C-alpha cells in the first residue's frame, strides 16, 4: 500500500497501480480514452494529464500522464490544477478536430464516453473552421456498424481485437493524422468477440448493428439485471427494452465471471425474444382420431385461441382424465419452472428433458467437481492459471467466454516476465514487447483444429477414445498410482510426459474438459488428471463444460432422462405429458418423438417459441422468455444466479397472455386439484425449491428478495431521464395506465427508484453515475477499478470439493480402431447455430456457416469424395444428408456431426455412410 496526496487530501492506495487506476478506484474523476481497465496503459491519447509534485514544498510540479505514472508512496498530485485542466481541454479539442458534429444522429449519443469526457474537460465550443478529414466506412457484417469519421485514434479497438481477443482481421492503417481502423477489405469481422468493440470504442465508430434496426437512446431503454441464456458460462448481461421488444444487450460487469466482455452469441442472439411468430395467447388443437395403430391418438386438427381460464380448464380436464401424467423439463428453463413442473406431476413422473447419455455425463461432471479434489474455477480464476490442459473441448464453440479467459491465462506469461524485471503489469506495450511469443504452457487435445491452436505449445487431434487415453497417461505420469493405458505409441507417451511435467511445474494448473464429445472416458480422464494433481498437492482447478444455460442446475435438481419419458409415452405407461420450454424434436429422433406424442391423450406445452413440439400440443401455453420472467440458473462452475424480468409484455401488447412458466404451472396445479387460486411470488417458489433439494439449498440466496429496498426505495429499471412513457400506448388509449407492479422483485417498472452507486448492491440493472453515461460507469460500482462489485459479485457457488481421498477411474478405453464399413459419428459444438434459441435470431443466422459433416482427407479419398460433395449418414432409423467438409487434422474413421443439425446426436455412435456424389 502507498499514501498519495490528491488536491490536499490523503488516500491509501495499492502501490502496484498507476495513478489513473488509483484515482478512479477512489471515486475521483480523471478523463481518459486509450486506457481500459482490462487492457492496461499505452499512453496514446494524452487525455489523463495531472500535475505531479516532487514533494509538499514543490509549487511548480510537472504534467504527467496518470495512466503511465506509477503510484509512489507520499506522492503529491493535483487533478484540479489549472495547467492540467487546460492541457486536458486542449487535448480533447485536438482529438475533436475531425470528429463530426453528429451527436443528435449518432447511435452512441447518451451512451458515449467521448461525450462524458468532453463535458468533464469543459470543452463546449469548437474553433476549428476548416475542412474535416473524412473516411469511407466498411461493411463489417451483421453485428457491427462502422463510422470511421468519429474516430479519435485511441487504439482501443485494435488493442482489444488483436491483443486481447486474438483477432487477425482488424487493424490500424496509415499514419500521423490519417489513421484508419478497419479491415484490409470489406467483410464480416471474424472474431467471435467482435461485439465488444461497441463498448470498447469510446465513440460511435463501432456500433451495434442489431440495435440500429430499431434504435433507442440508452436513457429510453428499460433494463434489468439478467444472465445470458445462450450457453452454460453464466455471463451477466443488461438487456434493454423499448415498446415490448429487446433492443440491445450490454455487458453487465461481474468481477468473477465475464468482467467487461461477452461473446457474440450472447450479445446478438436475443432476436428470438422479438419474433413475430411467437405464441402470445393460449392455443387449443382439437384432435381428430384416425386409425394410426394400437394406442395412437390420431392427428391434430385446427387451432383455436383461448383465454387463460378456458385454457387452464381444458388442460386440467385432460390431465385429470389421463391415467398418468409425466412432466418433461428443460435445461433452458429456470430452476423455479422445473421445480414447479416436478411439483405438479410428482417426483416419480418428472423427466429433465435431457437425453439419457447426456444426463449421465452431467451427473458425472457434478461428481467430479466435488470428488476430484480440485475446485471448479470462475473465469477470473482461470485467467490466473499458469498451465492449461484442454481435453476434448473446442472452447470457442462450446464456451466462448471461457476461451477468452484461457487466452488471457496463456498470454499472462508476459506479465510474469515483466514482474521479474520490475515492469508493472499495467504497462501494456512494455509487457507486450517483452513477451513477444512467450506463453504459459497450453495443450489442446481435440478431434479438430480450433481457434486457440496458435497459442498451444502442442495440439493433439484424435478420436475421443484416444484423447481420453492421452489424459489417462498424463494422470499416470503425474502420479504413478493412476492407471496407464496399454500400447501407447512413442509420440503420445512423449506428449503425455511433457504435459504432466508442465502441470506439475505450474503454480496454478488448470484442466478443462466437458460433455461436448459425449464420451464418458474423456471426462474420467480429466478427473484422473485433476485427482493426480490434488494428490500431489497442486493448487489447481478443474473446469467442466456443460451444454446449456441450466444444464448444471437441472442435473442437481434431479429427474429421469428424456429417453425414459418417451418410452413411458410410447409403451402406454403414461398417456398425459406436460412439456416445459423444450423442443423434443431438437433432442431426439423425430420418428421416436412422433410415436410417443401420438400415443398421448393429453399434451400440454409451455414455450416462448413456436416449435415442432408446440405444434403437436393439445394445449399450448405462451411462456415468458428470459426477458419477461424471473428465475435462477446454475452455470457450469456451479454458480447459481438470478435473472430478472426486463419488461411486462402485456403493458405494450394488452392482447398477450404471456406468463412465466412457473406461474402457469402453479395455476395448472391449482386447476387440476380444483383449489382456489392464491397469489404466488417468486420468493415463495425459490424458497420451496431450496428446501426441497439439498443440493440447491444455497440457491435460495442467489438473488435479491422482493422486500429489498434502498432507503425505502425500490430499484429503478429505467434511467432517470426516461421519456415518452405517456405516449407509448397512445395508439391504444390516451390515458396512461399505472405502470406494472412487480411483486416478485425489488425492481420498479419505471425510473422511480434508486439507480445510484453510493449504496452498494450486487444487482445493477444498468451502469450510470453522474458524469458517466457510457459503460465506463461500471468503475463507480466497483471496490476498485477492474475488481469486484462493492457489495460482492452476484450469485452463490453450489459445487466445491468435498473432503476425502477418492480413487482413480480404472476402466480405460482401448486405442481407437477405424472400421471398414462403419464410421464413428461424433458431435461437434458450434458457436453460431449450435443452440436452439439464438439460432432463431436473424443476425446469428447470417453468421451461421453451412451445416456440414467433417471428414478426414484420407477417408474422403477412399470414398472418392470431392469437397462439397454430399453424403447420407445412417444411425439406425435416423438419417441425415449434408455436404462434407474435408479436414487434414480430423481423425480417420470418424465423422463430425454439428450441433442442431437435425440428427440429435449427443454421444458418439457408429454409423453407415452413403456418398451421394462420387467423383474420380
mmCIF file with all atom_site columns, C-alpha atoms in Angstrom, residues 481-637:
data_model
loop_
_atom_site.group_PDB
_atom_site.id
_atom_site.type_symbol
_atom_site.label_atom_id
_atom_site.label_alt_id
_atom_site.label_comp_id
_atom_site.label_asym_id
_atom_site.label_entity_id
_atom_site.label_seq_id
_atom_site.pdbx_PDB_ins_code
_atom_site.Cartn_x
_atom_site.Cartn_y
_atom_site.Cartn_z
_atom_site.occupancy
_atom_site.B_iso_or_equiv
_atom_site.pdbx_formal_charge
_atom_site.auth_seq_id
_atom_site.auth_comp_id
_atom_site.auth_asym_id
_atom_site.auth_atom_id
_atom_site.pdbx_PDB_model_num
ATOM 1   C CA . UNK A 1 481 ? -0.660  -44.855 -8.878  1.00 0.00 ? 481 UNK A CA 1
ATOM 2   C CA . UNK A 1 482 ? -3.031  -43.687 -11.596 1.00 0.00 ? 482 UNK A CA 1
ATOM 3   C CA . UNK A 1 483 ? -3.628  -46.376 -14.244 1.00 0.00 ? 483 UNK A CA 1
ATOM 4   C CA . UNK A 1 484 ? -1.831  -46.051 -17.554 1.00 0.00 ? 484 UNK A CA 1
ATOM 5   C CA . UNK A 1 485 ? -3.329  -47.056 -20.931 1.00 0.00 ? 485 UNK A CA 1
ATOM 6   C CA . UNK A 1 486 ? -1.800  -50.003 -22.703 1.00 0.00 ? 486 UNK A CA 1
ATOM 7   C CA . UNK A 1 487 ? 0.018   -49.846 -26.029 1.00 0.00 ? 487 UNK A CA 1
ATOM 8   C CA . UNK A 1 488 ? 0.720   -46.110 -26.092 1.00 0.00 ? 488 UNK A CA 1
ATOM 9   C CA . UNK A 1 489 ? 2.802   -45.067 -29.085 1.00 0.00 ? 489 UNK A CA 1
ATOM 10  C CA . UNK A 1 490 ? 6.030   -43.144 -28.575 1.00 0.00 ? 490 UNK A CA 1
ATOM 11  C CA . UNK A 1 491 ? 4.642   -39.776 -29.687 1.00 0.00 ? 491 UNK A CA 1
ATOM 12  C CA . UNK A 1 492 ? 1.686   -39.957 -27.293 1.00 0.00 ? 492 UNK A CA 1
ATOM 13  C CA . UNK A 1 493 ? 3.936   -41.102 -24.464 1.00 0.00 ? 493 UNK A CA 1
ATOM 14  C CA . UNK A 1 494 ? 6.295   -38.167 -25.004 1.00 0.00 ? 494 UNK A CA 1
ATOM 15  C CA . UNK A 1 495 ? 3.409   -35.696 -25.186 1.00 0.00 ? 495 UNK A CA 1
ATOM 16  C CA . UNK A 1 496 ? 1.792   -37.071 -22.023 1.00 0.00 ? 496 UNK A CA 1
ATOM 17  C CA . UNK A 1 497 ? 5.100   -36.805 -20.191 1.00 0.00 ? 497 UNK A CA 1
ATOM 18  C CA . UNK A 1 498 ? 5.577   -33.185 -21.340 1.00 0.00 ? 498 UNK A CA 1
ATOM 19  C CA . UNK A 1 499 ? 2.043   -32.203 -20.287 1.00 0.00 ? 499 UNK A CA 1
ATOM 20  C CA . UNK A 1 500 ? 2.479   -33.826 -16.881 1.00 0.00 ? 500 UNK A CA 1
ATOM 21  C CA . UNK A 1 501 ? 5.792   -32.005 -16.423 1.00 0.00 ? 501 UNK A CA 1
ATOM 22  C CA . UNK A 1 502 ? 4.218   -28.633 -17.295 1.00 0.00 ? 502 UNK A CA 1
ATOM 23  C CA . UNK A 1 503 ? 1.232   -29.145 -14.986 1.00 0.00 ? 503 UNK A CA 1
ATOM 24  C CA . UNK A 1 504 ? 3.467   -30.177 -12.101 1.00 0.00 ? 504 UNK A CA 1
ATOM 25  C CA . UNK A 1 505 ? 5.775   -27.206 -12.627 1.00 0.00 ? 505 UNK A CA 1
ATOM 26  C CA . UNK A 1 506 ? 2.890   -24.727 -12.586 1.00 0.00 ? 506 UNK A CA 1
ATOM 27  C CA . UNK A 1 507 ? 1.686   -22.851 -9.529  1.00 0.00 ? 507 UNK A CA 1
ATOM 28  C CA . UNK A 1 508 ? -1.954  -22.931 -10.649 1.00 0.00 ? 508 UNK A CA 1
ATOM 29  C CA . UNK A 1 509 ? -2.571  -25.658 -13.275 1.00 0.00 ? 509 UNK A CA 1
ATOM 30  C CA . UNK A 1 510 ? -5.944  -25.899 -14.979 1.00 0.00 ? 510 UNK A CA 1
ATOM 31  C CA . UNK A 1 511 ? -7.627  -28.958 -16.506 1.00 0.00 ? 511 UNK A CA 1
ATOM 32  C CA . UNK A 1 512 ? -10.573 -28.345 -18.852 1.00 0.00 ? 512 UNK A CA 1
ATOM 33  C CA . UNK A 1 513 ? -12.951 -30.920 -20.282 1.00 0.00 ? 513 UNK A CA 1
ATOM 34  C CA . UNK A 1 514 ? -16.677 -31.347 -20.746 1.00 0.00 ? 514 UNK A CA 1
ATOM 35  C CA . UNK A 1 515 ? -19.523 -33.099 -22.436 1.00 0.00 ? 515 UNK A CA 1
ATOM 36  C CA . UNK A 1 516 ? -19.204 -31.785 -26.000 1.00 0.00 ? 516 UNK A CA 1
ATOM 37  C CA . UNK A 1 517 ? -17.901 -35.097 -27.372 1.00 0.00 ? 517 UNK A CA 1
ATOM 38  C CA . UNK A 1 518 ? -20.415 -37.058 -25.296 1.00 0.00 ? 518 UNK A CA 1
ATOM 39  C CA . UNK A 1 519 ? -17.731 -39.510 -24.191 1.00 0.00 ? 519 UNK A CA 1
ATOM 40  C CA . UNK A 1 520 ? -17.539 -40.651 -20.532 1.00 0.00 ? 520 UNK A CA 1
ATOM 41  C CA . UNK A 1 521 ? -13.923 -41.783 -20.971 1.00 0.00 ? 521 UNK A CA 1
ATOM 42  C CA . UNK A 1 522 ? -12.791 -38.200 -21.738 1.00 0.00 ? 522 UNK A CA 1
ATOM 43  C CA . UNK A 1 523 ? -14.445 -36.949 -18.551 1.00 0.00 ? 523 UNK A CA 1
ATOM 44  C CA . UNK A 1 524 ? -12.924 -39.730 -16.487 1.00 0.00 ? 524 UNK A CA 1
ATOM 45  C CA . UNK A 1 525 ? -9.505  -38.946 -17.918 1.00 0.00 ? 525 UNK A CA 1
ATOM 46  C CA . UNK A 1 526 ? -9.876  -35.281 -16.940 1.00 0.00 ? 526 UNK A CA 1
ATOM 47  C CA . UNK A 1 527 ? -10.989 -36.406 -13.492 1.00 0.00 ? 527 UNK A CA 1
ATOM 48  C CA . UNK A 1 528 ? -7.906  -38.600 -13.157 1.00 0.00 ? 528 UNK A CA 1
ATOM 49  C CA . UNK A 1 529 ? -5.614  -35.725 -14.115 1.00 0.00 ? 529 UNK A CA 1
ATOM 50  C CA . UNK A 1 530 ? -7.323  -33.462 -11.569 1.00 0.00 ? 530 UNK A CA 1
ATOM 51  C CA . UNK A 1 531 ? -7.181  -36.139 -8.890  1.00 0.00 ? 531 UNK A CA 1
ATOM 52  C CA . UNK A 1 532 ? -3.492  -36.801 -9.550  1.00 0.00 ? 532 UNK A CA 1
ATOM 53  C CA . UNK A 1 533 ? -2.724  -33.089 -9.173  1.00 0.00 ? 533 UNK A CA 1
ATOM 54  C CA . UNK A 1 534 ? -4.719  -32.954 -5.954  1.00 0.00 ? 534 UNK A CA 1
ATOM 55  C CA . UNK A 1 535 ? -2.837  -35.955 -4.572  1.00 0.00 ? 535 UNK A CA 1
ATOM 56  C CA . UNK A 1 536 ? 0.427   -34.193 -5.405  1.00 0.00 ? 536 UNK A CA 1
ATOM 57  C CA . UNK A 1 537 ? -0.976  -31.130 -3.547  1.00 0.00 ? 537 UNK A CA 1
ATOM 58  C CA . UNK A 1 538 ? -1.017  -28.853 -6.571  1.00 0.00 ? 538 UNK A CA 1
ATOM 59  C CA . UNK A 1 539 ? -3.443  -25.902 -6.093  1.00 0.00 ? 539 UNK A CA 1
ATOM 60  C CA . UNK A 1 540 ? -5.055  -26.368 -9.479  1.00 0.00 ? 540 UNK A CA 1
ATOM 61  C CA . UNK A 1 541 ? -8.588  -26.304 -10.854 1.00 0.00 ? 541 UNK A CA 1
ATOM 62  C CA . UNK A 1 542 ? -10.925 -28.476 -12.939 1.00 0.00 ? 542 UNK A CA 1
ATOM 63  C CA . UNK A 1 543 ? -13.436 -26.812 -15.277 1.00 0.00 ? 543 UNK A CA 1
ATOM 64  C CA . UNK A 1 544 ? -16.064 -28.971 -16.963 1.00 0.00 ? 544 UNK A CA 1
ATOM 65  C CA . UNK A 1 545 ? -18.134 -27.527 -19.802 1.00 0.00 ? 545 UNK A CA 1
ATOM 66  C CA . UNK A 1 546 ? -21.866 -28.174 -19.917 1.00 0.00 ? 546 UNK A CA 1
ATOM 67  C CA . UNK A 1 547 ? -24.010 -27.503 -22.963 1.00 0.00 ? 547 UNK A CA 1
ATOM 68  C CA . UNK A 1 548 ? -26.944 -25.317 -21.929 1.00 0.00 ? 548 UNK A CA 1
ATOM 69  C CA . UNK A 1 549 ? -27.734 -22.437 -19.619 1.00 0.00 ? 549 UNK A CA 1
ATOM 70  C CA . UNK A 1 550 ? -29.223 -24.546 -16.817 1.00 0.00 ? 550 UNK A CA 1
ATOM 71  C CA . UNK A 1 551 ? -27.739 -27.970 -17.531 1.00 0.00 ? 551 UNK A CA 1
ATOM 72  C CA . UNK A 1 552 ? -25.893 -27.910 -14.214 1.00 0.00 ? 552 UNK A CA 1
ATOM 73  C CA . UNK A 1 553 ? -28.907 -26.761 -12.212 1.00 0.00 ? 553 UNK A CA 1
ATOM 74  C CA . UNK A 1 554 ? -31.259 -29.306 -13.723 1.00 0.00 ? 554 UNK A CA 1
ATOM 75  C CA . UNK A 1 555 ? -28.818 -32.155 -13.097 1.00 0.00 ? 555 UNK A CA 1
ATOM 76  C CA . UNK A 1 556 ? -28.633 -31.074 -9.436  1.00 0.00 ? 556 UNK A CA 1
ATOM 77  C CA . UNK A 1 557 ? -32.422 -30.867 -9.215  1.00 0.00 ? 557 UNK A CA 1
ATOM 78  C CA . UNK A 1 558 ? -32.632 -34.449 -10.493 1.00 0.00 ? 558 UNK A CA 1
ATOM 79  C CA . UNK A 1 559 ? -35.106 -36.453 -12.536 1.00 0.00 ? 559 UNK A CA 1
ATOM 80  C CA . UNK A 1 560 ? -35.350 -39.076 -15.252 1.00 0.00 ? 560 UNK A CA 1
ATOM 81  C CA . UNK A 1 561 ? -33.989 -38.782 -18.784 1.00 0.00 ? 561 UNK A CA 1
ATOM 82  C CA . UNK A 1 562 ? -35.846 -37.797 -21.926 1.00 0.00 ? 562 UNK A CA 1
ATOM 83  C CA . UNK A 1 563 ? -35.466 -41.379 -23.189 1.00 0.00 ? 563 UNK A CA 1
ATOM 84  C CA . UNK A 1 564 ? -37.400 -42.579 -20.134 1.00 0.00 ? 564 UNK A CA 1
ATOM 85  C CA . UNK A 1 565 ? -40.188 -40.079 -20.798 1.00 0.00 ? 565 UNK A CA 1
ATOM 86  C CA . UNK A 1 566 ? -40.546 -41.047 -24.452 1.00 0.00 ? 566 UNK A CA 1
ATOM 87  C CA . UNK A 1 567 ? -40.587 -44.735 -23.529 1.00 0.00 ? 567 UNK A CA 1
ATOM 88  C CA . UNK A 1 568 ? -43.334 -44.119 -20.941 1.00 0.00 ? 568 UNK A CA 1
ATOM 89  C CA . UNK A 1 569 ? -45.495 -42.488 -23.599 1.00 0.00 ? 569 UNK A CA 1
ATOM 90  C CA . UNK A 1 570 ? -44.690 -44.989 -26.347 1.00 0.00 ? 570 UNK A CA 1
ATOM 91  C CA . UNK A 1 571 ? -45.447 -48.000 -24.154 1.00 0.00 ? 571 UNK A CA 1
ATOM 92  C CA . UNK A 1 572 ? -48.696 -46.506 -22.873 1.00 0.00 ? 572 UNK A CA 1
ATOM 93  C CA . UNK A 1 573 ? -47.410 -46.437 -19.318 1.00 0.00 ? 573 UNK A CA 1
ATOM 94  C CA . UNK A 1 574 ? -48.257 -42.709 -19.361 1.00 0.00 ? 574 UNK A CA 1
ATOM 95  C CA . UNK A 1 575 ? -50.909 -41.069 -21.511 1.00 0.00 ? 575 UNK A CA 1
ATOM 96  C CA . UNK A 1 576 ? -50.500 -37.437 -20.492 1.00 0.00 ? 576 UNK A CA 1
ATOM 97  C CA . UNK A 1 577 ? -47.486 -35.138 -20.693 1.00 0.00 ? 577 UNK A CA 1
ATOM 98  C CA . UNK A 1 578 ? -46.607 -31.548 -19.770 1.00 0.00 ? 578 UNK A CA 1
ATOM 99  C CA . UNK A 1 579 ? -43.609 -30.237 -21.734 1.00 0.00 ? 579 UNK A CA 1
ATOM 100 C CA . UNK A 1 580 ? -41.724 -27.231 -20.383 1.00 0.00 ? 580 UNK A CA 1
ATOM 101 C CA . UNK A 1 581 ? -39.791 -24.975 -22.788 1.00 0.00 ? 581 UNK A CA 1
ATOM 102 C CA . UNK A 1 582 ? -38.371 -27.908 -24.694 1.00 0.00 ? 582 UNK A CA 1
ATOM 103 C CA . UNK A 1 583 ? -38.474 -28.829 -28.358 1.00 0.00 ? 583 UNK A CA 1
ATOM 104 C CA . UNK A 1 584 ? -38.240 -32.610 -28.182 1.00 0.00 ? 584 UNK A CA 1
ATOM 105 C CA . UNK A 1 585 ? -37.501 -32.788 -31.901 1.00 0.00 ? 585 UNK A CA 1
ATOM 106 C CA . UNK A 1 586 ? -34.206 -30.957 -31.256 1.00 0.00 ? 586 UNK A CA 1
ATOM 107 C CA . UNK A 1 587 ? -33.177 -33.616 -28.712 1.00 0.00 ? 587 UNK A CA 1
ATOM 108 C CA . UNK A 1 588 ? -34.424 -36.943 -30.038 1.00 0.00 ? 588 UNK A CA 1
ATOM 109 C CA . UNK A 1 589 ? -35.193 -38.738 -33.275 1.00 0.00 ? 589 UNK A CA 1
ATOM 110 C CA . UNK A 1 590 ? -38.281 -37.258 -34.960 1.00 0.00 ? 590 UNK A CA 1
ATOM 111 C CA . UNK A 1 591 ? -39.844 -40.673 -35.518 1.00 0.00 ? 591 UNK A CA 1
ATOM 112 C CA . UNK A 1 592 ? -39.389 -41.592 -31.881 1.00 0.00 ? 592 UNK A CA 1
ATOM 113 C CA . UNK A 1 593 ? -40.957 -38.318 -30.730 1.00 0.00 ? 593 UNK A CA 1
ATOM 114 C CA . UNK A 1 594 ? -43.825 -38.665 -33.205 1.00 0.00 ? 594 UNK A CA 1
ATOM 115 C CA . UNK A 1 595 ? -44.649 -42.137 -31.927 1.00 0.00 ? 595 UNK A CA 1
ATOM 116 C CA . UNK A 1 596 ? -44.538 -41.026 -28.296 1.00 0.00 ? 596 UNK A CA 1
ATOM 117 C CA . UNK A 1 597 ? -46.743 -37.961 -28.807 1.00 0.00 ? 597 UNK A CA 1
ATOM 118 C CA . UNK A 1 598 ? -49.235 -39.791 -30.999 1.00 0.00 ? 598 UNK A CA 1
ATOM 119 C CA . UNK A 1 599 ? -49.913 -42.210 -28.164 1.00 0.00 ? 599 UNK A CA 1
ATOM 120 C CA . UNK A 1 600 ? -50.554 -39.468 -25.597 1.00 0.00 ? 600 UNK A CA 1
ATOM 121 C CA . UNK A 1 601 ? -54.166 -38.424 -24.951 1.00 0.00 ? 601 UNK A CA 1
ATOM 122 C CA . UNK A 1 602 ? -53.193 -35.136 -23.324 1.00 0.00 ? 602 UNK A CA 1
ATOM 123 C CA . UNK A 1 603 ? -50.247 -32.951 -24.377 1.00 0.00 ? 603 UNK A CA 1
ATOM 124 C CA . UNK A 1 604 ? -49.712 -29.597 -22.671 1.00 0.00 ? 604 UNK A CA 1
ATOM 125 C CA . UNK A 1 605 ? -46.778 -27.485 -23.851 1.00 0.00 ? 605 UNK A CA 1
ATOM 126 C CA . UNK A 1 606 ? -45.332 -24.308 -22.377 1.00 0.00 ? 606 UNK A CA 1
ATOM 127 C CA . UNK A 1 607 ? -42.874 -22.377 -24.521 1.00 0.00 ? 607 UNK A CA 1
ATOM 128 C CA . UNK A 1 608 ? -41.935 -18.938 -25.793 1.00 0.00 ? 608 UNK A CA 1
ATOM 129 C CA . UNK A 1 609 ? -41.139 -20.261 -29.280 1.00 0.00 ? 609 UNK A CA 1
ATOM 130 C CA . UNK A 1 610 ? -43.337 -21.908 -31.856 1.00 0.00 ? 610 UNK A CA 1
ATOM 131 C CA . UNK A 1 611 ? -41.508 -25.215 -32.202 1.00 0.00 ? 611 UNK A CA 1
ATOM 132 C CA . UNK A 1 612 ? -42.328 -28.554 -33.764 1.00 0.00 ? 612 UNK A CA 1
ATOM 133 C CA . UNK A 1 613 ? -43.270 -29.778 -30.288 1.00 0.00 ? 613 UNK A CA 1
ATOM 134 C CA . UNK A 1 614 ? -45.605 -26.816 -29.768 1.00 0.00 ? 614 UNK A CA 1
ATOM 135 C CA . UNK A 1 615 ? -47.390 -27.727 -32.990 1.00 0.00 ? 615 UNK A CA 1
ATOM 136 C CA . UNK A 1 616 ? -48.165 -31.203 -31.601 1.00 0.00 ? 616 UNK A CA 1
ATOM 137 C CA . UNK A 1 617 ? -49.715 -29.986 -28.343 1.00 0.00 ? 617 UNK A CA 1
ATOM 138 C CA . UNK A 1 618 ? -53.398 -30.143 -27.420 1.00 0.00 ? 618 UNK A CA 1
ATOM 139 C CA . UNK A 1 619 ? -52.948 -27.061 -25.251 1.00 0.00 ? 619 UNK A CA 1
ATOM 140 C CA . UNK A 1 620 ? -50.130 -24.572 -25.778 1.00 0.00 ? 620 UNK A CA 1
ATOM 141 C CA . UNK A 1 621 ? -49.490 -22.041 -23.029 1.00 0.00 ? 621 UNK A CA 1
ATOM 142 C CA . UNK A 1 622 ? -47.366 -19.000 -24.040 1.00 0.00 ? 622 UNK A CA 1
ATOM 143 C CA . UNK A 1 623 ? -44.391 -18.866 -21.685 1.00 0.00 ? 623 UNK A CA 1
ATOM 144 C CA . UNK A 1 624 ? -42.243 -15.864 -20.940 1.00 0.00 ? 624 UNK A CA 1
ATOM 145 C CA . UNK A 1 625 ? -38.703 -15.688 -22.290 1.00 0.00 ? 625 UNK A CA 1
ATOM 146 C CA . UNK A 1 626 ? -35.782 -14.686 -20.064 1.00 0.00 ? 626 UNK A CA 1
ATOM 147 C CA . UNK A 1 627 ? -36.638 -11.040 -20.811 1.00 0.00 ? 627 UNK A CA 1
ATOM 148 C CA . UNK A 1 628 ? -40.185 -11.372 -19.451 1.00 0.00 ? 628 UNK A CA 1
ATOM 149 C CA . UNK A 1 629 ? -39.581 -13.570 -16.417 1.00 0.00 ? 629 UNK A CA 1
ATOM 150 C CA . UNK A 1 630 ? -37.521 -14.040 -13.275 1.00 0.00 ? 630 UNK A CA 1
ATOM 151 C CA . UNK A 1 631 ? -35.677 -17.149 -12.207 1.00 0.00 ? 631 UNK A CA 1
ATOM 152 C CA . UNK A 1 632 ? -32.433 -18.846 -11.281 1.00 0.00 ? 632 UNK A CA 1
ATOM 153 C CA . UNK A 1 633 ? -29.807 -20.563 -13.425 1.00 0.00 ? 633 UNK A CA 1
ATOM 154 C CA . UNK A 1 634 ? -26.718 -22.531 -12.389 1.00 0.00 ? 634 UNK A CA 1
ATOM 155 C CA . UNK A 1 635 ? -23.643 -22.011 -14.553 1.00 0.00 ? 635 UNK A CA 1
ATOM 156 C CA . UNK A 1 636 ? -21.009 -24.569 -15.460 1.00 0.00 ? 636 UNK A CA 1
ATOM 157 C CA . UNK A 1 637 ? -18.861 -23.514 -12.496 1.00 0.00 ? 637 UNK A CA 1
#
